[in-house]
Each structure stands twice: as structure tokens, then as C-alpha cells.
């Protein structure tokens, strides 16, 4: 996703500047993205200071803390991903598929068919059943006519 204001700020920074952010999450949307931005800044001689996280890459200790935080965040994301995959597999083995439950139950599909046969519009059917028009279309297809 484009972030024109961030791109503008990053483009204006020169050797010796320090980019100050409130929190690291305001700078990067992912750990990988954050690490890439900080590395690119470092190559240009620009430091990063995070007020809330108390990180300042102008010092060796600040750079170390930043990389440790980044590594821990990446490790945590990997653990969450592994647990999610394992949880979905366990649920599937128990016969519980993942994902959001369908809005269109067999009873609603039958009611929708009857309402459409009675001349109701898809919008009216959706409103009556408390579902989106897309749900009606996905389960019944586009009405002919």
C-alpha cells in the first residue's frame, strides 16, 4: 500500500538526520518492512529514534536493541503462524472446518428461492433474510430476466 507522506519524509532525510517516531509500529507495517526501512536509513547515515520504545539507533546499544526487538517480533509472528496452522489442522481433524460460517443456511436458501419466485428483488430478499445481496447471488446465482 502506498504511504506518500512517509515516502516524502524518508526522501528528505540526509546524512546526520534523526527520524523520530512515536512508536516503531508507526514506521513499518511489518517487522520485515521496519527492518528494511531502518537498514535503508542506516545506509544513508540517518538514525532512528522511537520515543515510546526508547530506541535510538545513533548508538551501538540502540542498534542492538532494535535488532533484538525485531528478531523477537519476527519469532513471535512465526510462533503465532505455526499455532494457527496447527489449530486449523486440529479443528479440521475434528470435523470443524475453518472460516466464517455461511450466512445462507439451507432454510434461508429455500426462503430466498420462494421470495424470488414471488417476484421480490434480490435487494428485498437480502433485506428480508438479513444477509447481503452478494450472499443471495453466491448461493442462487443471478436471476434471469
Short mmCIF file of C-alpha atoms in Angstrom, two decimals:
data_model
loop_
_atom_site.label_atom_id
_atom_site.label_comp_id
_atom_site.label_asym_id
_atom_site.label_seq_id
_atom_site.Cartn_x
_atom_site.Cartn_y
_atom_site.Cartn_z
CA UNK A 1 0.00 0.00 0.00
CA UNK A 2 1.22 3.47 -0.84
CA UNK A 3 2.29 5.73 2.00
CA UNK A 4 3.08 9.02 0.25
CA UNK A 5 3.71 11.07 3.40
CA UNK A 6 6.16 8.51 4.75
CA UNK A 7 7.87 8.30 1.36
CA UNK A 8 8.14 12.10 1.32
CA UNK A 9 9.68 12.22 4.80
CA UNK A 10 12.10 9.39 4.06
CA UNK A 11 13.16 11.11 0.84
CA UNK A 12 14.02 14.36 2.64
CA UNK A 13 16.31 12.81 5.25
CA UNK A 14 20.06 13.28 4.80
CA UNK A 15 23.24 12.08 6.46
CA UNK A 16 23.27 13.04 10.13
CA UNK A 17 19.47 13.41 10.45
CA UNK A 18 17.44 11.51 13.02
CA UNK A 19 13.95 10.33 12.21
CA UNK A 20 11.82 10.49 15.37
CA UNK A 21 8.70 8.30 15.61
CA UNK A 22 6.28 7.85 18.48
CA UNK A 23 6.35 4.04 18.21
CA UNK A 24 8.07 1.65 15.84
CA UNK A 25 4.74 0.35 14.57
CA UNK A 26 4.05 3.82 13.12
CA UNK A 27 7.03 3.42 10.80
CA UNK A 28 6.68 -0.12 9.50
CA UNK A 29 3.63 -2.28 8.95
CA UNK A 30 5.60 -5.48 9.44
CA UNK A 31 8.83 -6.44 11.10
CA UNK A 32 10.41 -7.10 7.72
CA UNK A 33 9.29 -3.72 6.41
CA UNK A 34 10.55 -1.97 9.51
CA UNK A 35 13.95 -3.66 9.28
CA UNK A 36 14.24 -2.69 5.57
CA UNK A 37 13.40 0.95 6.31
CA UNK A 38 15.86 1.17 9.20
CA UNK A 39 18.59 -0.53 7.12
CA UNK A 40 17.99 1.90 4.24
CA UNK A 41 18.14 4.83 6.65
CA UNK A 42 21.36 3.48 8.15
CA UNK A 43 22.98 3.20 4.71
CA UNK A 44 22.24 6.91 4.22
CA UNK A 45 23.63 7.86 7.64
CA UNK A 46 20.18 8.56 9.10
CA UNK A 47 19.36 7.44 12.64
CA UNK A 48 16.03 6.37 14.08
CA UNK A 49 14.66 7.31 17.47
CA UNK A 50 11.47 5.76 18.83
CA UNK A 51 10.09 7.77 21.75
CA UNK A 52 7.85 5.12 23.31
CA UNK A 53 10.15 2.16 22.65
CA UNK A 54 13.20 4.15 23.85
CA UNK A 55 15.33 3.07 20.91
CA UNK A 56 17.95 5.32 19.34
CA UNK A 57 20.00 3.80 16.51
CA UNK A 58 22.60 6.56 16.84
CA UNK A 59 24.30 4.40 19.47
CA UNK A 60 25.58 0.83 19.16
CA UNK A 61 23.36 -0.18 22.09
CA UNK A 62 20.31 1.34 20.35
CA UNK A 63 21.06 -0.57 17.15
CA UNK A 64 21.44 -3.79 19.15
CA UNK A 65 18.15 -3.24 20.98
CA UNK A 66 16.38 -2.50 17.70
CA UNK A 67 17.65 -5.72 16.11
CA UNK A 68 16.79 -7.77 19.20
CA UNK A 69 13.25 -6.31 19.22
CA UNK A 70 12.92 -7.02 15.50
CA UNK A 71 14.14 -10.60 15.92
CA UNK A 72 11.78 -11.22 18.84
CA UNK A 73 8.83 -9.78 16.94
CA UNK A 74 9.61 -11.96 13.94
CA UNK A 75 9.96 -15.00 16.23
CA UNK A 76 6.58 -14.22 17.83
CA UNK A 77 4.93 -13.86 14.42
CA UNK A 78 6.34 -17.23 13.36
CA UNK A 79 5.02 -18.87 16.53
CA UNK A 80 1.57 -17.39 16.01
CA UNK A 81 1.57 -18.58 12.41
CA UNK A 82 2.60 -22.11 13.45
CA UNK A 83 -0.04 -22.25 16.20
CA UNK A 84 -2.72 -21.03 13.82
CA UNK A 85 -1.86 -23.67 11.23
CA UNK A 86 -1.77 -26.38 13.92
CA UNK A 87 -5.10 -25.20 15.37
CA UNK A 88 -6.79 -25.19 11.98
CA UNK A 89 -5.45 -28.69 11.24
CA UNK A 90 -6.68 -29.99 14.62
CA UNK A 91 -10.11 -28.44 14.06
CA UNK A 92 -10.30 -29.95 10.59
CA UNK A 93 -9.38 -33.37 12.02
CA UNK A 94 -12.31 -32.98 14.47
CA UNK A 95 -14.62 -32.22 11.56
CA UNK A 96 -14.80 -28.46 12.12
CA UNK A 97 -13.76 -26.60 9.00
CA UNK A 98 -12.19 -23.19 9.46
CA UNK A 99 -13.60 -19.95 8.18
CA UNK A 100 -16.64 -17.89 8.76
CA UNK A 101 -19.98 -19.71 8.98
CA UNK A 102 -22.17 -19.32 5.93
CA UNK A 103 -24.95 -16.75 6.18
CA UNK A 104 -27.15 -18.73 3.82
CA UNK A 105 -28.41 -21.80 5.64
CA UNK A 106 -30.47 -24.34 3.69
CA UNK A 107 -33.61 -22.76 5.18
CA UNK A 108 -32.61 -19.29 4.03
CA UNK A 109 -31.77 -20.59 0.55
CA UNK A 110 -35.24 -22.15 0.29
CA UNK A 111 -36.84 -18.93 1.54
CA UNK A 112 -34.81 -16.87 -0.91
CA UNK A 113 -35.90 -19.08 -3.81
CA UNK A 114 -39.54 -18.68 -2.79
CA UNK A 115 -39.25 -14.89 -2.38
CA UNK A 116 -37.59 -14.56 -5.79
CA UNK A 117 -40.29 -16.77 -7.33
CA UNK A 118 -42.87 -14.44 -5.74
CA UNK A 119 -41.33 -11.55 -7.66
CA UNK A 120 -39.22 -9.96 -4.93
CA UNK A 121 -35.97 -8.26 -5.94
CA UNK A 122 -32.63 -9.57 -4.74
CA UNK A 123 -32.27 -6.47 -2.54
CA UNK A 124 -35.66 -7.18 -0.93
CA UNK A 125 -34.78 -10.85 -0.42
CA UNK A 126 -31.46 -9.90 1.19
CA UNK A 127 -33.12 -7.36 3.48
CA UNK A 128 -35.84 -9.83 4.47
CA UNK A 129 -33.34 -12.57 5.29
CA UNK A 130 -30.80 -10.27 6.93
CA UNK A 131 -27.98 -11.15 4.53
CA UNK A 132 -26.08 -9.27 1.85
CA UNK A 133 -27.13 -9.25 -1.81
CA UNK A 134 -23.79 -10.93 -2.51
CA UNK A 135 -24.76 -13.84 -0.27
CA UNK A 136 -28.01 -14.27 -2.21
CA UNK A 137 -26.17 -14.13 -5.55
CA UNK A 138 -23.44 -16.52 -4.34
CA UNK A 139 -25.99 -19.15 -3.31
CA UNK A 140 -28.62 -18.73 -6.01
CA UNK A 141 -26.79 -17.18 -8.91
CA UNK A 142 -28.03 -14.20 -10.88
CA UNK A 143 -31.77 -14.31 -11.51
CA UNK A 144 -32.70 -14.47 -15.18
CA UNK A 145 -34.94 -11.93 -16.72
#
